[in-house]
Amino acid sequence: MSGVKCKRCKENDATVKSRKEPFCGNCFIKFVSLKQRKLMMTDEFYRDHFKVLYGKDLPNDGVSKIILPFDYSSSSFSALDVLISLLKEQRAQHRGRVGFKVELVTIYKSEEELDSFKESCDLLKKSDIYDAEVWSQLNAHFINAESFFNDTNGLEQIVLHNEDFDSMGMDYNIPDESAQYKIESLLASCPNRNTRNDMWIFIVTHLVKKFTYQQKDSQIILWAHSMTKLADHIIGLIVKGRGAQIAASLDSMDFDHNYDDRFKNLFPLKNTLLSELDAYCIITGLDKYTVNYAVRSDLIIEDTDINETNDPNKNVRLVKNMTINELARKYFDDIEGEYSNIIATVLRTGDKLKPPIIENKDCYKCSICLNTIYSNPSEWLRNIAINKGHPVETDEERDLYKLWEESQVGIQTGEYLKLKEKTWNEGRNISLCYGCIINLNGIKTREIIWPKHEEEELQSILNEYELRD
């Protein structure tokens, strides 16, 4: 491919080949940037938050606050770089004025991960990629995932019935006042990586939205999700029985009802492939600052021959223990070169979906994932599953039952039955969607500790850190 000219400018040698079209570096950056900018100007609401406004009595001097969830992947760096290029243009064209500032929000699990994020941020600040004026428009926030359980007065213990799939909840008080319920404890109770991944996504999403809710003057969360990520998100929801949630999860037009209509969720990279964002980071030099993410150079022309001839493990990944989202991502990664239109079709189909028509005006929200429950999943599961065991009748069966009762599984089951009896006597009804029922049913104790999603919980202060000059 050496010596091929860029199809856009027809002057420079091509360094990237995407969607069967060769690009030089500058034209490819414009290609990706324009896709994001176009979606950032979707309607008047978004345009007013990104452009420079003039006039008297504008809130915050006409400067909006954009929340950018930042996980130090190629997607988040690409989204940030496009925002920064827009800020530079605004400063040059409007005599130093800008239309918005960017709040980077990163959720971390451990101190080691926090150190890695801070180190990357510091290295980027010390580099010559962005000047001091750019950093004056950015604030980096690091939020400990453990703050998800900080408000111990707002926790509840949700228990699933082992036979009829109904659920009840009670206020949960940590036995030791000096202790704290940990994210590690929650994830360790999950039976597989798929359930752990679901729980982690719920935690990160809630913390980002809770942070935005507390900002008061922030009305946009800019999610840096690529077309590839959103496509595997759609397939994952369908496989996990959460298909009714697709429309709401992709909605960028309506305010977020679960958070008092304080903000909207924008997905400006949904027309850009993940491999294109990887290539964008390589061209701009941002790839060296990613953390816990491997940037792929599939679209870089210089590496094409090397990748095809010297890498026998190309597109080979272990399927065992992969989550549903990882399986969908592997499929999309494998077809992205020649059949990227399939990914676009999945996303376009998801975008066209609308929430189910609510026949029952008194529909409920799931107490775990906060999504609307359109039909009774417990009733449906009771109709297709038989969970009641056969009674013990013979002496041999009684002996075997006693052995089982004294085993670790039997002891654990006995503790669960005591908890279930107490919860059903003292607790209150809890609504769960089908996907969360399946997750909870896979946990050995069929119970989970979870924060109450109430006004008091949303107003509680997050354990956050800010990096400022």
PDB file of C-alpha atoms in Angstrom, residues 156-161 165-170 202 242 245 360 362-379 381-382 423-424 427-438 440 448 450-453:
ATOM      1  CA  GLU A 156     -30.988  -2.311  51.196  1.00  0.00           C
ATOM      2  CA  GLN A 157     -30.707  -6.077  51.089  1.00  0.00           C
ATOM      3  CA  ILE A 158     -32.615  -7.484  48.108  1.00  0.00           C
ATOM      4  CA  VAL A 159     -33.545 -11.169  48.311  1.00  0.00           C
ATOM      5  CA  LEU A 160     -34.926 -13.310  45.474  1.00  0.00           C
ATOM      6  CA  HIS A 161     -37.449 -16.096  46.150  1.00  0.00           C
ATOM      7  CA  PHE A 165     -38.912 -15.447  41.475  1.00  0.00           C
ATOM      8  CA  ASP A 166     -40.531 -12.635  43.470  1.00  0.00           C
ATOM      9  CA  SER A 167     -38.198 -10.306  45.384  1.00  0.00           C
ATOM     10  CA  MET A 168     -38.305  -8.492  48.712  1.00  0.00           C
ATOM     11  CA  GLY A 169     -36.009  -5.991  50.372  1.00  0.00           C
ATOM     12  CA  MET A 170     -35.034  -4.788  53.831  1.00  0.00           C
ATOM     13  CA  PHE A 202     -24.358  -0.307  36.587  1.00  0.00           C
ATOM     14  CA  ARG A 242     -32.912  -6.690  28.274  1.00  0.00           C
ATOM     15  CA  GLN A 245     -34.014  -1.302  27.420  1.00  0.00           C
ATOM     16  CA  ASN A 360     -50.314  -0.626  32.599  1.00  0.00           C
ATOM     17  CA  ASP A 362     -48.486   1.705  37.086  1.00  0.00           C
ATOM     18  CA  CYS A 363     -45.297   0.198  35.631  1.00  0.00           C
ATOM     19  CA  TYR A 364     -42.286   0.002  37.937  1.00  0.00           C
ATOM     20  CA  LYS A 365     -38.567   0.664  37.800  1.00  0.00           C
ATOM     21  CA  CYS A 366     -36.046  -2.095  38.474  1.00  0.00           C
ATOM     22  CA  SER A 367     -34.460  -1.473  41.883  1.00  0.00           C
ATOM     23  CA  ILE A 368     -31.008  -2.498  40.591  1.00  0.00           C
ATOM     24  CA  CYS A 369     -30.579  -1.203  37.020  1.00  0.00           C
ATOM     25  CA  LEU A 370     -33.362   1.465  37.215  1.00  0.00           C
ATOM     26  CA  ASN A 371     -34.854   0.445  33.860  1.00  0.00           C
ATOM     27  CA  THR A 372     -38.611   0.366  33.297  1.00  0.00           C
ATOM     28  CA  ILE A 373     -40.330  -2.997  33.748  1.00  0.00           C
ATOM     29  CA  TYR A 374     -42.972  -3.370  31.037  1.00  0.00           C
ATOM     30  CA  SER A 375     -44.292  -6.838  31.972  1.00  0.00           C
ATOM     31  CA  ASN A 376     -44.088  -9.103  35.010  1.00  0.00           C
ATOM     32  CA  PRO A 377     -40.887 -11.171  34.580  1.00  0.00           C
ATOM     33  CA  SER A 378     -41.522 -13.241  37.734  1.00  0.00           C
ATOM     34  CA  GLU A 379     -44.836 -14.466  36.408  1.00  0.00           C
ATOM     35  CA  LEU A 381     -40.463 -17.293  34.727  1.00  0.00           C
ATOM     36  CA  ARG A 382     -42.918 -19.209  36.907  1.00  0.00           C
ATOM     37  CA  THR A 423     -37.208 -10.904  54.577  1.00  0.00           C
ATOM     38  CA  TRP A 424     -40.672 -12.083  53.591  1.00  0.00           C
ATOM     39  CA  GLY A 427     -39.433  -6.677  54.238  1.00  0.00           C
ATOM     40  CA  ARG A 428     -41.171  -4.830  51.443  1.00  0.00           C
ATOM     41  CA  ASN A 429     -41.842  -5.660  47.807  1.00  0.00           C
ATOM     42  CA  ILE A 430     -38.981  -4.924  45.429  1.00  0.00           C
ATOM     43  CA  SER A 431     -39.326  -4.718  41.646  1.00  0.00           C
ATOM     44  CA  LEU A 432     -36.675  -6.396  39.484  1.00  0.00           C
ATOM     45  CA  CYS A 433     -36.443  -6.690  35.699  1.00  0.00           C
ATOM     46  CA  TYR A 434     -35.862 -10.030  33.956  1.00  0.00           C
ATOM     47  CA  GLY A 435     -32.118  -9.461  33.461  1.00  0.00           C
ATOM     48  CA  CYS A 436     -31.513  -8.593  37.120  1.00  0.00           C
ATOM     49  CA  ILE A 437     -33.607 -11.568  38.286  1.00  0.00           C
ATOM     50  CA  ILE A 438     -31.416 -13.873  36.190  1.00  0.00           C
ATOM     51  CA  LEU A 440     -29.549 -12.534  41.192  1.00  0.00           C
ATOM     52  CA  ILE A 448     -27.494  -8.522  46.983  1.00  0.00           C
ATOM     53  CA  TRP A 450     -27.582  -2.317  46.844  1.00  0.00           C
ATOM     54  CA  PRO A 451     -28.040   1.440  47.446  1.00  0.00           C
ATOM     55  CA  LYS A 452     -31.527   2.900  47.513  1.00  0.00           C
ATOM     56  CA  HIS A 453     -31.989   5.218  44.562  1.00  0.00           C
TER      57      HIS A 453
END
